[in-house]
Amino acid sequence: MKFKELIDKVKNIPYGRNANRYDFSLVLSENKGTCSSKHAFLKDFADKNEIENVKLYIGIFKMNEVNTPKISDLLSKNNINYIPEAHCYLKINQIPVDVTTSDSFYDKIKNEIIEEIEIIPNQVSDFKLEYHKAFLKKWIEETNQNNTFEEIWEIREQSIEKLSI
């Protein structure tokens, strides 16, 4: 299968968490994936097939009611304008490619990205989680949030659940 065809196939696979976050091949066998698993799977494929200029990124963006309308009630109920969320995507020849859903989520968040780092596929699990949590803790402190880290993380988890419906 050509890389472009694989990208198109993965883009049309439904959003959802896989049974094992460390096994990217589940994206195909379970016919679902998150931004992490889908992009790690494609980056891994590119590496194994020596496809050049494919890079994997984590971008921390301001998840708000404009770019993520499904969570607007959660944010307003908790008096939060946005929650910093970690999102994975590729850059192919430095052009962002987002296969999280059939339409690029990156296009909705590109102006809300606060920080971006390049990673390798196996970093989408534990490393991404720890990086995201550390960023949130720093953000809570710097912005004097009224919620604890645990409360913010729970609101974030509820947000992800809403996005999976």
PDB file of N, CA and C in Angstrom, residues 99-147:
ATOM      1  N   VAL A  99      -4.616  13.178  10.723  1.00  0.00           N
ATOM      2  CA  VAL A  99      -5.547  12.121  10.317  1.00  0.00           C
ATOM      3  C   VAL A  99      -6.435  11.663  11.483  1.00  0.00           C
ATOM      4  N   THR A 100      -6.532  12.492  12.516  1.00  0.00           N
ATOM      5  CA  THR A 100      -7.348  12.131  13.675  1.00  0.00           C
ATOM      6  C   THR A 100      -8.785  11.843  13.254  1.00  0.00           C
ATOM      7  N   THR A 101      -9.303  12.692  12.385  1.00  0.00           N
ATOM      8  CA  THR A 101     -10.652  12.520  11.840  1.00  0.00           C
ATOM      9  C   THR A 101     -10.591  12.775  10.338  1.00  0.00           C
ATOM     10  N   SER A 102     -11.704  12.605   9.660  1.00  0.00           N
ATOM     11  CA  SER A 102     -11.715  12.780   8.205  1.00  0.00           C
ATOM     12  C   SER A 102     -11.417  14.218   7.785  1.00  0.00           C
ATOM     13  N   ASP A 103     -11.749  15.188   8.643  1.00  0.00           N
ATOM     14  CA  ASP A 103     -11.330  16.562   8.357  1.00  0.00           C
ATOM     15  C   ASP A 103     -10.255  16.945   9.367  1.00  0.00           C
ATOM     16  N   SER A 104      -9.271  17.677   8.935  1.00  0.00           N
ATOM     17  CA  SER A 104      -8.101  17.971   9.763  1.00  0.00           C
ATOM     18  C   SER A 104      -8.454  18.776  11.000  1.00  0.00           C
ATOM     19  N   PHE A 105      -8.210  18.193  12.167  1.00  0.00           N
ATOM     20  CA  PHE A 105      -8.402  18.923  13.414  1.00  0.00           C
ATOM     21  C   PHE A 105      -7.317  19.988  13.558  1.00  0.00           C
ATOM     22  N   TYR A 106      -6.155  19.731  12.987  1.00  0.00           N
ATOM     23  CA  TYR A 106      -5.045  20.684  13.067  1.00  0.00           C
ATOM     24  C   TYR A 106      -5.474  22.052  12.550  1.00  0.00           C
ATOM     25  N   ASP A 107      -6.263  22.066  11.474  1.00  0.00           N
ATOM     26  CA  ASP A 107      -6.715  23.340  10.906  1.00  0.00           C
ATOM     27  C   ASP A 107      -7.528  24.150  11.913  1.00  0.00           C
ATOM     28  N   LYS A 108      -8.231  23.460  12.816  1.00  0.00           N
ATOM     29  CA  LYS A 108      -9.058  24.135  13.824  1.00  0.00           C
ATOM     30  C   LYS A 108      -8.234  24.655  14.993  1.00  0.00           C
ATOM     31  N   ILE A 109      -7.054  24.071  15.216  1.00  0.00           N
ATOM     32  CA  ILE A 109      -6.269  24.426  16.412  1.00  0.00           C
ATOM     33  C   ILE A 109      -4.955  25.134  16.111  1.00  0.00           C
ATOM     34  N   LYS A 110      -4.587  25.243  14.856  1.00  0.00           N
ATOM     35  CA  LYS A 110      -3.237  25.744  14.522  1.00  0.00           C
ATOM     36  C   LYS A 110      -2.926  27.101  15.160  1.00  0.00           C
ATOM     37  N   ASN A 111      -3.921  27.959  15.301  1.00  0.00           N
ATOM     38  CA  ASN A 111      -3.689  29.264  15.920  1.00  0.00           C
ATOM     39  C   ASN A 111      -3.748  29.223  17.443  1.00  0.00           C
ATOM     40  N   GLU A 112      -4.081  28.060  17.989  1.00  0.00           N
ATOM     41  CA  GLU A 112      -4.194  27.896  19.444  1.00  0.00           C
ATOM     42  C   GLU A 112      -3.047  27.064  20.021  1.00  0.00           C
ATOM     43  N   ILE A 113      -2.082  26.686  19.182  1.00  0.00           N
ATOM     44  CA  ILE A 113      -0.963  25.868  19.671  1.00  0.00           C
ATOM     45  C   ILE A 113      -0.023  26.734  20.506  1.00  0.00           C
ATOM     46  N   ILE A 114       0.208  26.291  21.734  1.00  0.00           N
ATOM     47  CA  ILE A 114       1.044  27.022  22.691  1.00  0.00           C
ATOM     48  C   ILE A 114       2.494  26.549  22.598  1.00  0.00           C
ATOM     49  N   GLU A 115       2.663  25.231  22.382  1.00  0.00           N
ATOM     50  CA  GLU A 115       3.998  24.624  22.391  1.00  0.00           C
ATOM     51  C   GLU A 115       3.955  23.387  21.507  1.00  0.00           C
ATOM     52  N   GLU A 116       5.078  23.093  20.873  1.00  0.00           N
ATOM     53  CA  GLU A 116       5.135  21.949  19.960  1.00  0.00           C
ATOM     54  C   GLU A 116       6.509  21.298  20.076  1.00  0.00           C
ATOM     55  N   ILE A 117       6.519  19.952  20.155  1.00  0.00           N
ATOM     56  CA  ILE A 117       7.801  19.239  20.176  1.00  0.00           C
ATOM     57  C   ILE A 117       7.728  18.026  19.254  1.00  0.00           C
ATOM     58  N   GLU A 118       8.867  17.705  18.666  1.00  0.00           N
ATOM     59  CA  GLU A 118       8.961  16.505  17.825  1.00  0.00           C
ATOM     60  C   GLU A 118       9.243  15.304  18.715  1.00  0.00           C
ATOM     61  N   ILE A 119       8.585  14.180  18.392  1.00  0.00           N
ATOM     62  CA  ILE A 119       8.769  12.953  19.167  1.00  0.00           C
ATOM     63  C   ILE A 119       8.937  11.767  18.218  1.00  0.00           C
ATOM     64  N   ILE A 120       9.200  10.600  18.804  1.00  0.00           N
ATOM     65  CA  ILE A 120       9.240   9.352  18.033  1.00  0.00           C
ATOM     66  C   ILE A 120       8.007   8.529  18.422  1.00  0.00           C
ATOM     67  N   PRO A 121       7.604   7.549  17.602  1.00  0.00           N
ATOM     68  CA  PRO A 121       6.350   6.837  17.846  1.00  0.00           C
ATOM     69  C   PRO A 121       6.153   6.282  19.250  1.00  0.00           C
ATOM     70  N   ASN A 122       7.177   5.667  19.845  1.00  0.00           N
ATOM     71  CA  ASN A 122       6.941   5.068  21.162  1.00  0.00           C
ATOM     72  C   ASN A 122       6.779   6.106  22.270  1.00  0.00           C
ATOM     73  N   GLN A 123       6.918   7.386  21.951  1.00  0.00           N
ATOM     74  CA  GLN A 123       6.716   8.440  22.952  1.00  0.00           C
ATOM     75  C   GLN A 123       5.257   8.903  23.039  1.00  0.00           C
ATOM     76  N   VAL A 124       4.378   8.372  22.186  1.00  0.00           N
ATOM     77  CA  VAL A 124       2.975   8.816  22.238  1.00  0.00           C
ATOM     78  C   VAL A 124       2.224   8.245  23.441  1.00  0.00           C
ATOM     79  N   SER A 125       2.803   7.297  24.131  1.00  0.00           N
ATOM     80  CA  SER A 125       2.103   6.728  25.281  1.00  0.00           C
ATOM     81  C   SER A 125       2.584   7.394  26.571  1.00  0.00           C
ATOM     82  N   ASP A 126       3.539   6.806  27.257  1.00  0.00           N
ATOM     83  CA  ASP A 126       3.961   7.318  28.562  1.00  0.00           C
ATOM     84  C   ASP A 126       4.556   8.728  28.499  1.00  0.00           C
ATOM     85  N   PHE A 127       5.459   8.967  27.554  1.00  0.00           N
ATOM     86  CA  PHE A 127       6.101  10.276  27.470  1.00  0.00           C
ATOM     87  C   PHE A 127       5.073  11.379  27.232  1.00  0.00           C
ATOM     88  N   LYS A 128       4.166  11.155  26.291  1.00  0.00           N
ATOM     89  CA  LYS A 128       3.147  12.172  25.979  1.00  0.00           C
ATOM     90  C   LYS A 128       2.308  12.475  27.211  1.00  0.00           C
ATOM     91  N   LEU A 129       1.919  11.436  27.932  1.00  0.00           N
ATOM     92  CA  LEU A 129       1.107  11.603  29.128  1.00  0.00           C
ATOM     93  C   LEU A 129       1.840  12.431  30.183  1.00  0.00           C
ATOM     94  N   GLU A 130       3.097  12.083  30.450  1.00  0.00           N
ATOM     95  CA  GLU A 130       3.878  12.809  31.460  1.00  0.00           C
ATOM     96  C   GLU A 130       4.162  14.248  31.024  1.00  0.00           C
ATOM     97  N   TYR A 131       4.463  14.429  29.752  1.00  0.00           N
ATOM     98  CA  TYR A 131       4.700  15.769  29.199  1.00  0.00           C
ATOM     99  C   TYR A 131       3.452  16.631  29.353  1.00  0.00           C
ATOM    100  N   HIS A 132       2.297  16.063  29.025  1.00  0.00           N
ATOM    101  CA  HIS A 132       1.026  16.777  29.115  1.00  0.00           C
ATOM    102  C   HIS A 132       0.712  17.134  30.571  1.00  0.00           C
ATOM    103  N   LYS A 133       0.874  16.174  31.468  1.00  0.00           N
ATOM    104  CA  LYS A 133       0.586  16.421  32.886  1.00  0.00           C
ATOM    105  C   LYS A 133       1.500  17.506  33.455  1.00  0.00           C
ATOM    106  N   ALA A 134       2.777  17.469  33.102  1.00  0.00           N
ATOM    107  CA  ALA A 134       3.723  18.482  33.583  1.00  0.00           C
ATOM    108  C   ALA A 134       3.332  19.858  33.055  1.00  0.00           C
ATOM    109  N   PHE A 135       2.920  19.908  31.785  1.00  0.00           N
ATOM    110  CA  PHE A 135       2.491  21.181  31.197  1.00  0.00           C
ATOM    111  C   PHE A 135       1.266  21.713  31.948  1.00  0.00           C
ATOM    112  N   LEU A 136       0.292  20.840  32.209  1.00  0.00           N
ATOM    113  CA  LEU A 136      -0.931  21.259  32.912  1.00  0.00           C
ATOM    114  C   LEU A 136      -0.619  21.790  34.311  1.00  0.00           C
ATOM    115  N   LYS A 137       0.240  21.103  35.034  1.00  0.00           N
ATOM    116  CA  LYS A 137       0.584  21.544  36.391  1.00  0.00           C
ATOM    117  C   LYS A 137       1.218  22.934  36.363  1.00  0.00           C
ATOM    118  N   LYS A 138       2.095  23.163  35.405  1.00  0.00           N
ATOM    119  CA  LYS A 138       2.735  24.474  35.253  1.00  0.00           C
ATOM    120  C   LYS A 138       1.684  25.530  34.885  1.00  0.00           C
ATOM    121  N   TRP A 139       0.778  25.198  33.974  1.00  0.00           N
ATOM    122  CA  TRP A 139      -0.277  26.112  33.528  1.00  0.00           C
ATOM    123  C   TRP A 139      -1.211  26.475  34.681  1.00  0.00           C
ATOM    124  N   ILE A 140      -1.591  25.487  35.487  1.00  0.00           N
ATOM    125  CA  ILE A 140      -2.478  25.722  36.634  1.00  0.00           C
ATOM    126  C   ILE A 140      -1.845  26.731  37.581  1.00  0.00           C
ATOM    127  N   GLU A 141      -0.556  26.558  37.831  1.00  0.00           N
ATOM    128  CA  GLU A 141       0.162  27.460  38.728  1.00  0.00           C
ATOM    129  C   GLU A 141       0.313  28.849  38.124  1.00  0.00           C
ATOM    130  N   GLU A 142       0.742  28.915  36.859  1.00  0.00           N
ATOM    131  CA  GLU A 142       0.999  30.211  36.211  1.00  0.00           C
ATOM    132  C   GLU A 142      -0.271  31.035  35.988  1.00  0.00           C
ATOM    133  N   THR A 143      -1.406  30.360  35.813  1.00  0.00           N
ATOM    134  CA  THR A 143      -2.657  31.082  35.523  1.00  0.00           C
ATOM    135  C   THR A 143      -3.592  31.145  36.729  1.00  0.00           C
ATOM    136  N   ASN A 144      -3.097  30.697  37.887  1.00  0.00           N
ATOM    137  CA  ASN A 144      -3.889  30.739  39.119  1.00  0.00           C
ATOM    138  C   ASN A 144      -5.290  30.152  38.954  1.00  0.00           C
ATOM    139  N   GLN A 145      -5.347  28.951  38.405  1.00  0.00           N
ATOM    140  CA  GLN A 145      -6.634  28.270  38.220  1.00  0.00           C
ATOM    141  C   GLN A 145      -7.284  27.993  39.570  1.00  0.00           C
ATOM    142  N   ASN A 146      -8.606  27.988  39.579  1.00  0.00           N
ATOM    143  CA  ASN A 146      -9.354  27.693  40.805  1.00  0.00           C
ATOM    144  C   ASN A 146      -9.495  26.194  41.046  1.00  0.00           C
ATOM    145  N   ASN A 147      -9.094  25.399  40.072  1.00  0.00           N
ATOM    146  CA  ASN A 147      -9.204  23.948  40.171  1.00  0.00           C
ATOM    147  C   ASN A 147      -7.835  23.324  40.415  1.00  0.00           C
TER     148      ASN A 147
END
